[in-house]
Coordinates of C-alpha atoms and ligand atoms in Angstrom, one line a residue:
X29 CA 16.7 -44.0 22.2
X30 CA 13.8 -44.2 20.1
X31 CA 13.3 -47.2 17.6
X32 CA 13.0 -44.8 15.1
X33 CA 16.5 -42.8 16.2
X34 CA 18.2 -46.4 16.1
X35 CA 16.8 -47.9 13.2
X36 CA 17.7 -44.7 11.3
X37 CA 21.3 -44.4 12.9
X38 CA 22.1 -48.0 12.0
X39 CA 21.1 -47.2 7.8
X40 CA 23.0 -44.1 8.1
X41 CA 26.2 -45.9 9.8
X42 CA 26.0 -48.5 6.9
X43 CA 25.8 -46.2 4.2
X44 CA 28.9 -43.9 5.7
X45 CA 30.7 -46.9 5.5
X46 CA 29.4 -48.1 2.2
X47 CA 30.4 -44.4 0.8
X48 CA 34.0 -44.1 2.8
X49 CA 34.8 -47.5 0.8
X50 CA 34.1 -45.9 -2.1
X51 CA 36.3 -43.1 -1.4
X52 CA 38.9 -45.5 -0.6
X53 CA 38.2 -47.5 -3.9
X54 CA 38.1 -44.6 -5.8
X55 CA 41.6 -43.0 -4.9
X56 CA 43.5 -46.3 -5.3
X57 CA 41.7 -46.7 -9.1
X58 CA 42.6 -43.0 -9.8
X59 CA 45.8 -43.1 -8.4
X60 CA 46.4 -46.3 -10.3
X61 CA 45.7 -45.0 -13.6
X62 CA 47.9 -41.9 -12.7
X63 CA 50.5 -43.7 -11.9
X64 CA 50.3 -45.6 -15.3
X65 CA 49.8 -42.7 -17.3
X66 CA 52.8 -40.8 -16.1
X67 CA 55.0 -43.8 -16.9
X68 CA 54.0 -44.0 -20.4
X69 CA 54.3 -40.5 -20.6
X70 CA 58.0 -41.1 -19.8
X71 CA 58.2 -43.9 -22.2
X72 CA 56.6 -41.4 -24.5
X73 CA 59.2 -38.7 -24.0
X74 CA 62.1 -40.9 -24.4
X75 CA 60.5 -42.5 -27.1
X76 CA 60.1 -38.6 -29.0
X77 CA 64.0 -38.3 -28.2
X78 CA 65.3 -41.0 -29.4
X79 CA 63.4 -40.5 -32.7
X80 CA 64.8 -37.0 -32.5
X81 CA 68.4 -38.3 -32.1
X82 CA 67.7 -40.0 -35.7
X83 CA 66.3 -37.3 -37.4
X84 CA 67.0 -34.8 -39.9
X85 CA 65.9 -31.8 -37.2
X86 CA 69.1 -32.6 -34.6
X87 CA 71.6 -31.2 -36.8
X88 CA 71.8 -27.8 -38.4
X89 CA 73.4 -27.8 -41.9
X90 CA 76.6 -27.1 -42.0
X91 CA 77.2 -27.2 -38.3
X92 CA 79.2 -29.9 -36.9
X93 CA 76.3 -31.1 -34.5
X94 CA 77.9 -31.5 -30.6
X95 CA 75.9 -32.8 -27.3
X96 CA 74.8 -29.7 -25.7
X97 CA 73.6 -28.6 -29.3
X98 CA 71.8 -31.4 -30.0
X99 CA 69.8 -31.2 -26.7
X100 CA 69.9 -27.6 -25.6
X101 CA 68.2 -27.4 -29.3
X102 CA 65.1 -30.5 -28.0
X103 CA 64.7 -28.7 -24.8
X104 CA 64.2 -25.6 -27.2
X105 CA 61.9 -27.2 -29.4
X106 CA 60.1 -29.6 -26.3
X107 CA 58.0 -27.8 -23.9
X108 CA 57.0 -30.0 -20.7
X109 CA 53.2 -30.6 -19.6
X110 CA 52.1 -29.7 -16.3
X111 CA 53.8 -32.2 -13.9
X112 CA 56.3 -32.7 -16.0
X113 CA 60.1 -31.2 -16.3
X114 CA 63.2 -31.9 -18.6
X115 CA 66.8 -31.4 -18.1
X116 CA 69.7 -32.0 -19.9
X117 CA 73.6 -33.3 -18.5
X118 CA 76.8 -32.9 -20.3
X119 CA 79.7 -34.6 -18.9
X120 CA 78.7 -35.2 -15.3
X121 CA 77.0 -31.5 -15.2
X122 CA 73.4 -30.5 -15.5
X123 CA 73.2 -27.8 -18.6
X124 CA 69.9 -26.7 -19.4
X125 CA 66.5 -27.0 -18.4
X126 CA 63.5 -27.0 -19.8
X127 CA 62.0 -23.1 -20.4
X128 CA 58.6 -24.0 -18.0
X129 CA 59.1 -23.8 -14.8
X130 CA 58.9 -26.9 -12.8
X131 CA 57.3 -28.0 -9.7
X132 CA 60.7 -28.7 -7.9
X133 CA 64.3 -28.2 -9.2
X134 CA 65.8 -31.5 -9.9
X135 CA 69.1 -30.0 -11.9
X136 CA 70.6 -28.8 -8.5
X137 CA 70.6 -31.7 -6.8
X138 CA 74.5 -32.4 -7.9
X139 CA 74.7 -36.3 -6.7
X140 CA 71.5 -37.1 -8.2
X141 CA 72.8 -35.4 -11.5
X142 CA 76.0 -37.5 -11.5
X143 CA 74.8 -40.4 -10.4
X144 CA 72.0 -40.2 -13.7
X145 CA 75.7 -39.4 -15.9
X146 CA 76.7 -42.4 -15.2
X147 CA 73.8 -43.9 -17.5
X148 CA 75.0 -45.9 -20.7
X149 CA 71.5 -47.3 -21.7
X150 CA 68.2 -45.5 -21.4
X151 CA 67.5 -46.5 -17.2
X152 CA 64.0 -45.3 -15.1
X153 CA 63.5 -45.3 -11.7
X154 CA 61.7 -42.9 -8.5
X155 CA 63.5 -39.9 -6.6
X156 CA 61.9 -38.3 -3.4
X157 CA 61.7 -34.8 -4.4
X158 CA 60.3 -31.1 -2.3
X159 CA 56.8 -32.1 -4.2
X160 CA 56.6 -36.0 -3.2
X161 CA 57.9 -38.9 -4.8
X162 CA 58.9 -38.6 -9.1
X163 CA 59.5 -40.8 -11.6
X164 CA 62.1 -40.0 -13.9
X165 CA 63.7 -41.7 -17.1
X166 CA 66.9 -40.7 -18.4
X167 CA 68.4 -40.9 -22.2
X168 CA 72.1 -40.8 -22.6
X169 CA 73.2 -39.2 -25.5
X170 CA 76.8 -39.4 -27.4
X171 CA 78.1 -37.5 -31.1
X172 CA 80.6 -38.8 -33.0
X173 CA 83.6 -36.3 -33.1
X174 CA 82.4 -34.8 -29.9
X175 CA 84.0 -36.6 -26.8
X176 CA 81.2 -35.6 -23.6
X177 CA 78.2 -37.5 -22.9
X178 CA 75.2 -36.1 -22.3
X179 CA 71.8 -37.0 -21.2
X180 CA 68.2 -35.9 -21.4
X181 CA 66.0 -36.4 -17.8
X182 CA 62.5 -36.5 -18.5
X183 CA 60.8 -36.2 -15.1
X184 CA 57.0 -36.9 -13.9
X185 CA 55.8 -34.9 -10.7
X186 CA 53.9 -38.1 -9.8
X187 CA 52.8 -36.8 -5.9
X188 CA 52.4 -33.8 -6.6
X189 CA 50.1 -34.8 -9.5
X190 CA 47.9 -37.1 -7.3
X191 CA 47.0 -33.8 -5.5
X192 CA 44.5 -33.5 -8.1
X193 CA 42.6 -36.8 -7.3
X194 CA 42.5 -35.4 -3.3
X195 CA 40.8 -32.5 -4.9
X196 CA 38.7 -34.9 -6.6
X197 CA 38.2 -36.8 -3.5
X198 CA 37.7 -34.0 -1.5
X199 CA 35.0 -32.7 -3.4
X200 CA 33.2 -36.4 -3.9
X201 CA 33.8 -36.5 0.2
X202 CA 31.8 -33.3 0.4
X203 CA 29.2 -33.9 -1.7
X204 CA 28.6 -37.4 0.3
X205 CA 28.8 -36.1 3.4
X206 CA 25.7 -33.4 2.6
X207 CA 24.1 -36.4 0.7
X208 CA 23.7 -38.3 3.7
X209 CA 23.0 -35.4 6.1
X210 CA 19.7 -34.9 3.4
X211 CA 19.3 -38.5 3.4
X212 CA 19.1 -38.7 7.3
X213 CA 16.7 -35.7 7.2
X214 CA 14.5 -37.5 5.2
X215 CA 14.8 -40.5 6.6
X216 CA 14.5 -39.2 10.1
X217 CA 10.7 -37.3 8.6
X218 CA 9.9 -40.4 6.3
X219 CA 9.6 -42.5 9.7
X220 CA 8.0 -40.5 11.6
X221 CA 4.8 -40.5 9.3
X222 CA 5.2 -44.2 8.7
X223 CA 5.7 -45.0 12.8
X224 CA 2.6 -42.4 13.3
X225 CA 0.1 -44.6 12.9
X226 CA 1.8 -47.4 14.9
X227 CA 2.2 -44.3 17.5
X228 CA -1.9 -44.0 17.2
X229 CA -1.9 -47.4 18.3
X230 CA -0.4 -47.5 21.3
X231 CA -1.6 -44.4 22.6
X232 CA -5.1 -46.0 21.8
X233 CA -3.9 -49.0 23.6
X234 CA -2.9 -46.6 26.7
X235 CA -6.5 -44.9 26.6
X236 CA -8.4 -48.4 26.7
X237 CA -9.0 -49.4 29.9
X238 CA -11.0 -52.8 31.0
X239 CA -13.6 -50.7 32.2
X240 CA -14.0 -48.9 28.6
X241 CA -13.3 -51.8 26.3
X242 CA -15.7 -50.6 23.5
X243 CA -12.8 -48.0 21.7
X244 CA -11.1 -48.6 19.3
X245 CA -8.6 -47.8 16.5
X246 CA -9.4 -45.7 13.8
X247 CA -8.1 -48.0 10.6
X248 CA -6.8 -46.9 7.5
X249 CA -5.8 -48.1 4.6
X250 CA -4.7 -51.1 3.7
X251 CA -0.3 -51.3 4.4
X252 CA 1.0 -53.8 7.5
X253 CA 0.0 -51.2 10.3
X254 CA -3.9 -51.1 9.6
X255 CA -3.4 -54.6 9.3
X256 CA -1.4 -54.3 13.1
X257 CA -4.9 -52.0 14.0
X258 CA -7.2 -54.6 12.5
X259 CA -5.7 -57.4 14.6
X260 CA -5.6 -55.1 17.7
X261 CA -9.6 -54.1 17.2
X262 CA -9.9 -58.1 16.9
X263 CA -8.2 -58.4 19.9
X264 CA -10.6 -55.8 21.7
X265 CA -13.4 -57.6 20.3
X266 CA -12.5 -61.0 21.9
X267 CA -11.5 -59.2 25.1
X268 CA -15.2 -57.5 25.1
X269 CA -16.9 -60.6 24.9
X270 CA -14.8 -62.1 27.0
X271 CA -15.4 -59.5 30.1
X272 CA -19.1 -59.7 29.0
X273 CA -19.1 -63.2 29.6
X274 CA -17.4 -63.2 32.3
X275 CA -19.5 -60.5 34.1
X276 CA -23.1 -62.3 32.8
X277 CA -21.3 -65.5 34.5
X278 CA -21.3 -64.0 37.4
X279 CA -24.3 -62.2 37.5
X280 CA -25.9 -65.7 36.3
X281 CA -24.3 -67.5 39.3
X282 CA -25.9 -65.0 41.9
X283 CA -28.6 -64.5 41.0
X284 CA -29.2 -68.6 40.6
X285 CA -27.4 -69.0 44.0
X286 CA -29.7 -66.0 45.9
X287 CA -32.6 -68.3 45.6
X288 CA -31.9 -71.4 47.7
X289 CA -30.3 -68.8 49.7
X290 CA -33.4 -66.8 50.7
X291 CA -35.4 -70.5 50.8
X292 CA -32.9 -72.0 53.4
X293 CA -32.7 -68.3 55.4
X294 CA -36.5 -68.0 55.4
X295 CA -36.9 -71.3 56.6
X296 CA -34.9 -71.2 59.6
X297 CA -36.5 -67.3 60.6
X298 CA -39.9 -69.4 60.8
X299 CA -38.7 -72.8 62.3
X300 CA -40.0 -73.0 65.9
X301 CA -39.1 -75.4 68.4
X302 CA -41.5 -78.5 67.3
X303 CA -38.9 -81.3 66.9
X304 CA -41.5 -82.2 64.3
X305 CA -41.1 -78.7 62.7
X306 CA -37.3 -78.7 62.9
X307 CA -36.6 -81.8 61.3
X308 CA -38.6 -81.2 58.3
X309 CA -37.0 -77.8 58.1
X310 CA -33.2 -79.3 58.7
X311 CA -34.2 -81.7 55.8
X312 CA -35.5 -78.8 53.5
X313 CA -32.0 -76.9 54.2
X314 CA -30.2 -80.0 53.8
X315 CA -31.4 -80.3 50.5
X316 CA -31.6 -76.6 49.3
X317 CA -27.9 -77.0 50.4
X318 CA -27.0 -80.0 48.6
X319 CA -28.8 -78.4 45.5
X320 CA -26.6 -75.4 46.2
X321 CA -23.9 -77.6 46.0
X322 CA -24.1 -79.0 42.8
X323 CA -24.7 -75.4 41.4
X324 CA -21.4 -74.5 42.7
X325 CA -19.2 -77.5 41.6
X326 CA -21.2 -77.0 37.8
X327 CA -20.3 -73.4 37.6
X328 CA -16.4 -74.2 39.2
X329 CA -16.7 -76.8 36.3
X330 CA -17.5 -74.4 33.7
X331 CA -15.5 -71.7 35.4
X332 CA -12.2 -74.1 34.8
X333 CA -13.3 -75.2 31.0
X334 CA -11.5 -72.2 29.1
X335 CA -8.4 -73.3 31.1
X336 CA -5.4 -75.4 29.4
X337 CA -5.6 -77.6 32.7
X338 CA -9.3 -78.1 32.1
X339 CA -8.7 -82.0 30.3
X340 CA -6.1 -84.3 31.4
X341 CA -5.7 -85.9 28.0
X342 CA -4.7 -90.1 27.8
X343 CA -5.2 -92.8 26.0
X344 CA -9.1 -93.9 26.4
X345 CA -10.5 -96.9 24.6
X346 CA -14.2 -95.9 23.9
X347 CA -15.8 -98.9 23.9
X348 CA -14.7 -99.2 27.8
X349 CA -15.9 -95.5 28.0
X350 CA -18.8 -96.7 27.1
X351 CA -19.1 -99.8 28.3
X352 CA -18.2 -98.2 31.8
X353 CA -20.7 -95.6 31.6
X354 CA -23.4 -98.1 30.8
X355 CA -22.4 -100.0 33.6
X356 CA -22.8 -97.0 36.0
X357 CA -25.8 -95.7 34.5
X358 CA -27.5 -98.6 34.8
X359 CA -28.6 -98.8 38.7
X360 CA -29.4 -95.0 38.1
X361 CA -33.1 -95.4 37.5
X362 CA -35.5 -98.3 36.3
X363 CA -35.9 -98.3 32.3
X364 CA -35.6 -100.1 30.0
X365 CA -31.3 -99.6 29.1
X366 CA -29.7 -100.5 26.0
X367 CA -26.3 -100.4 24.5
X368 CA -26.3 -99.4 20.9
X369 CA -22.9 -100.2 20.4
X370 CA -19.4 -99.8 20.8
X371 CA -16.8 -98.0 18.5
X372 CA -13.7 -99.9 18.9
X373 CA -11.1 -97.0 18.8
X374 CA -8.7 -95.3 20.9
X375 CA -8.7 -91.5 21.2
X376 CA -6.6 -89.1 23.0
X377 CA -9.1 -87.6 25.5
X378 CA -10.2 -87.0 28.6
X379 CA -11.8 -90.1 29.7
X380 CA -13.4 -88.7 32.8
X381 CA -14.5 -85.5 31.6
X382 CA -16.2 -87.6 28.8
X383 CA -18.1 -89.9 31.1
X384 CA -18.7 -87.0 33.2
X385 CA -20.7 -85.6 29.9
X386 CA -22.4 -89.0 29.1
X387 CA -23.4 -88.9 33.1
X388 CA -25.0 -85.9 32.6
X389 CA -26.9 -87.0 29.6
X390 CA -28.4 -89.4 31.5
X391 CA -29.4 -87.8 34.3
X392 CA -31.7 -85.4 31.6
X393 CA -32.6 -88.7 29.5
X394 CA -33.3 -90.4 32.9
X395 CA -34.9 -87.0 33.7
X396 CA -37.1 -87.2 30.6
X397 CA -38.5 -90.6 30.4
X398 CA -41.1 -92.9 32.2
X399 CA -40.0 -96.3 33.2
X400 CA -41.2 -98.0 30.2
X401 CA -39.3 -96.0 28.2
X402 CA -35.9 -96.9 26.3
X403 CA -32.7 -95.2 27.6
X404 CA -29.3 -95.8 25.0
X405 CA -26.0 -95.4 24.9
X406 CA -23.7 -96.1 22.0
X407 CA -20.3 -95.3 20.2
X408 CA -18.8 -95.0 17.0
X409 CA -15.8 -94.0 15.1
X410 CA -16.3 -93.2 11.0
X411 CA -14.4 -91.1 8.8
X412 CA -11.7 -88.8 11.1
X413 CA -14.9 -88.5 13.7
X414 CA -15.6 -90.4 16.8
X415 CA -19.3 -90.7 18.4
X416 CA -20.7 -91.3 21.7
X417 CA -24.2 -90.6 22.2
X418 CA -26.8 -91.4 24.9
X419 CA -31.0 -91.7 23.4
X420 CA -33.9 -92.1 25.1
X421 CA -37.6 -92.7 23.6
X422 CA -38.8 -89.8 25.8
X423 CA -40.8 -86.6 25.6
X424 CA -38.7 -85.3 23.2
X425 CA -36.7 -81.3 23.4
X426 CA -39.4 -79.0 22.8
X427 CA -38.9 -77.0 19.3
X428 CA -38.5 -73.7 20.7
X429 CA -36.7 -74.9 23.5
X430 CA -33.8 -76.4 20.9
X431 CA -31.4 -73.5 20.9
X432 CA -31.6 -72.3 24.4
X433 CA -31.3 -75.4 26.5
X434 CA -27.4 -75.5 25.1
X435 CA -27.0 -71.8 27.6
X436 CA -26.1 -71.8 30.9
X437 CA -28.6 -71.6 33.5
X438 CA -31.6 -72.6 30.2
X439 CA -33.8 -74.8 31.2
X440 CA -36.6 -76.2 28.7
X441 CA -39.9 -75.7 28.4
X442 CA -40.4 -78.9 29.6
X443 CA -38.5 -78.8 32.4
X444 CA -41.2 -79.2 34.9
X445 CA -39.4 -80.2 38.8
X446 CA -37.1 -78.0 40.8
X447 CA -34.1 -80.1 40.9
X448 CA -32.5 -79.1 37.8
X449 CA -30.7 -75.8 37.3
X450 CA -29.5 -75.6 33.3
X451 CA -26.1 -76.1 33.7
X452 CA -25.9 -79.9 32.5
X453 CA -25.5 -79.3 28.8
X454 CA -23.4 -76.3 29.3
X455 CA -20.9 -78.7 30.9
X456 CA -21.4 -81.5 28.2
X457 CA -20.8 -78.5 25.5
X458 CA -18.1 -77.3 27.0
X459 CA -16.4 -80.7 27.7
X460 CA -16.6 -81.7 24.2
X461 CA -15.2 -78.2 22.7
X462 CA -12.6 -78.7 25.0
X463 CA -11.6 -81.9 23.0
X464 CA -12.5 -80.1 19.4
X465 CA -15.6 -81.6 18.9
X466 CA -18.9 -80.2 19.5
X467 CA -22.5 -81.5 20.9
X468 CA -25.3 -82.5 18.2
X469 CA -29.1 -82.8 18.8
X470 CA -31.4 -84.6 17.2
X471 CA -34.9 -84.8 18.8
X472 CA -38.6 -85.5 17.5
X473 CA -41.0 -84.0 20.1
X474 CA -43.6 -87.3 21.8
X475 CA -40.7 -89.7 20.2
X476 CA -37.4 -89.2 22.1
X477 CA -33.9 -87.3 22.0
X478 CA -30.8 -88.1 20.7
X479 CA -27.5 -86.0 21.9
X480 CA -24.5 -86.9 20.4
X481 CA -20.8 -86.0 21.5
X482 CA -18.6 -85.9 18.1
X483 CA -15.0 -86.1 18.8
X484 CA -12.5 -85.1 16.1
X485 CA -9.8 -88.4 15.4
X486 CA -6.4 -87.5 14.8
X487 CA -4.0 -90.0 13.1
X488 CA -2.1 -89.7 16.4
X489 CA -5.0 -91.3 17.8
X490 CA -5.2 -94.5 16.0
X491 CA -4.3 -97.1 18.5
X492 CA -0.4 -98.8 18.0
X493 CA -2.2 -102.1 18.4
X494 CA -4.9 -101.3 16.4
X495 CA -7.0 -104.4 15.6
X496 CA -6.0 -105.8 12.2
X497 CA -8.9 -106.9 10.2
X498 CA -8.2 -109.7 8.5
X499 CA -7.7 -110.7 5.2
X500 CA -10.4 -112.8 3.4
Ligands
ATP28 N1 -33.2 -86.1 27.0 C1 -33.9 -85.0 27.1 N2 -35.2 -85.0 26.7 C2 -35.9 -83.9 26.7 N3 -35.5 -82.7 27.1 C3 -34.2 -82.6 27.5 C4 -33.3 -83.7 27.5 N4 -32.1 -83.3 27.9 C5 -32.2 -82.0 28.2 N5 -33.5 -81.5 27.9 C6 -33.9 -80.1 28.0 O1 -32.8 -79.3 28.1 C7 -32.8 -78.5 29.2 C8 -31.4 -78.2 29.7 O2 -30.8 -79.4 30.2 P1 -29.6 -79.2 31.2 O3 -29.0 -80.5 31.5 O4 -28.8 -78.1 30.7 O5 -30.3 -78.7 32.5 P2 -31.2 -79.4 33.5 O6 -31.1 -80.9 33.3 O7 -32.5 -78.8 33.5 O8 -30.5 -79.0 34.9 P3 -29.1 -79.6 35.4 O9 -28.6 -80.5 34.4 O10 -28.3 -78.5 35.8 O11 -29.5 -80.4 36.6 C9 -33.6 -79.3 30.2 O12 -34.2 -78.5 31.1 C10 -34.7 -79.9 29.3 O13 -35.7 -79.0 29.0
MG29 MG1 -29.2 -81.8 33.1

């Protein structure tokens, strides 16, 4: 079933309901108020005779007034309402009845009759009838010089008025039921234009395939489902880039990988069988292969960044960080080394990722300088931001080399030897974004470079035995 067939069955269910409760409601109100009305119309009528009784009109001048005079002359005079009948008894016999003709013959019914005879004081109460239930009141009557007793019945057609309210019902039931058959119509159309763009959507997201990711939805308007078509072009967008990436990657890799590849194979075509000539060319393979090597671990190293395994966050003190990495740095080269400082802070990092990074920013700072020259590395935590940087008093990143060297396989303009293939500061990049901080350059050509790894400092981070300064 569609979403739009089941949404639209479930408001139509809860509305039938809603609308048979009314019905329900409705009946028992009505009904109610019939019921009450058709009592005090018995009160009323009993009320009329009594007065009657006292009046001036019960007797005729003259006339020695007896009991079936005095009602045969009310029932004259009285003429019932619709659901309503009137009888009168004399001595233990119905006499007359009302001229209308009534829904159903109560006067017949001889033990009913005598049993409402033997009333002494005005008495109500319900008789099943052919028409339903009625309620009746009776008034007994007595004349002085005139030994019978008579009564009046006043009787209400109570069922048999309540027909009225089914009609009432009926007609409320009707008009409901084609209410909610128009309702459901328009319901059923009113979706289908608000679900047709979401339709539009998904049969957009059918037609996109990875090898045609540059479609995409037509957006209109301003309502939640261009909003839904927005986010979904957004989507495409990221997914774009992120196959374009991923293709240059590759691309990138083979292209940097053919090379050592057609040195080592075109080496080993020409090697003879001089010893002399085959060591040499063992030791050039050896190291086109090593160099090969390191390609391949940088790019499985950049390959892994974008995954959540990529850091192994723990608790890492960076002034050892630093400390360490100074240490190991140290025997990489002969210059001058110095440690700036330490920031004494603990972050939640990656603490061999991040000396990986500072490793590699020696090996260019190492890369970069003469012996003479100064090679730094320091650390620092201030204001929600940790730093750890390595400087050198080197050549300097060329000025039109500043944006580029930060791009895999980018080598500077100044990058003169062999060795190096760009994909250093792509990993230091991509080791500090990894941690939600970022890579920062600051370089005067002739005077040196500075690279910088900010780190962003939670509160979490703050160490539990965090050094208390003290009081002075
Ligand atoms: N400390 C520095 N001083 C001057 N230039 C630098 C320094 N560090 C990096 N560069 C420039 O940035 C470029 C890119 O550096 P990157 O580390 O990415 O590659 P690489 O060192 O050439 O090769 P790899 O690191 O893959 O061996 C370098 O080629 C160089 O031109
Ligand atoms: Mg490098």
């Amino acid at each position: 079933m569609s979403a739009r067939a089941r949404i639209l069955g479930w408001v139509l269910l809860v509305v039938l309901l809603a609308l048979a409760g009314a019905l329900v409601a409705t009946h028992a109100v009505l009904r109610g108020q019939l019921d009450h009305r058709l009592d005090g119309e018995i009160y009323h009528e009993t009320g009329k005779f009594r007065a009657y009784l006292t009046s001036a009109d019960a007797a005729t001048p003259g006339v020695p007034a007896t009991v079936d005079t005095l009602l045969a002359r009310y029932l004259e005079r009285n003429l019932p309402e619709k659901y309503e009948t009137f009888f009168s008894i004399v001595d233990g016999a119905a006499a007359k009845r009302s001229a209308a003709d009534a829904a159903a013959r109560l006067d017949g019914d001889r033990a009913l009759v005598a049993e409402l005879a033997k009333a002494t004081v005005p008495a109500y109460g319900t008789v099943e009838t052919a028409v339903g239930s009625a309620r009746y009141g009776v008034v007994p009557v007595s004349v002085q010089g005139d030994s019978r007793r008579g009564a009046l019945v006043i009787v209400e057609f109570v069922d048999h008025a309540a027909g009225e309210i089914s009609d009432v019902l009926g007609v409320m039931a009707a008009m409901s039921g084609a209410a909610l058959l128009v309702a459901g119509l328009v319901g059923w159309l009113a979706a289908g234009r608000i679900l047709a763009p979401v339709r539009e959507v998904r049969l957009a997201a059918d037609q996109i395939s990875e090898s045609d990711l540059t479609r995409r939805i037509d957006v209109r308007g301003s309502d939640d489902v261009a909003a839904l078509g927005r986010t979904f072009n957004t989507m495409l967008d990221r997914l774009e880039r992120a196959f374009a990436d991923q293709r240059e990657f590759i691309d990138d890799a083979g292209h940097e990988l053919r090379t050592p590849i057609t040195i080592v194979r075109g080496h080993l075509e020409l090697m003879g069988d001089d010893p002399a000539d085959r060591r040499a060319t063992t030791a050039l393979v050896l190291d086109e292969l090593g160099r090969m090597q390191r390609i391949v671990d940088d790019l499985l190293v950049l390959a892994k960044s974008g995954r959540p395994d990529f850091l192994a966050p723990e608790r890492v003190d960076l002034a050892d960080l630093t400390v360490e990495t100074f240490t190991k740095a140290r025997p990489l080269a002969d210059r001058h080394w110095r440690l700036d400082g330490v920031a004494e802070v603990v972050v939640r990092a990656d603490g061999q990722r991040l000396a990986q990074a500072l490793l590699q920013l020696v090996s260019n700072a190492v890369r970069h300088t003469r012996p003479e020259q100064q090679i730094a590395l320091g650390s620092s935590a201030a204001g929600g931001t940790a730093r750890i940087w390595v400087r050198d008093t080197g050549e300097g990143v060329p000025p039109d080399s500043r944006a580029s060297i930060f791009e895999r396989f980018k080598r500077g303009s100044n990058a003169q030897d062999e060795d190096g293939s760009g994909l250093g500061l792509p990993i230091v990049v991509a080791i500090a974004e990894a941690h939600g901080g970022r890579v920062v350059l600051d370089s005067t050509p002739g005077e040196g470079a500075l690279f910088t790894i900010e780190l962003p400092v939670s509160d979490r981070s703050v160490p539990d035995h965090a050094p208390q300064e003290a009081p002075r």
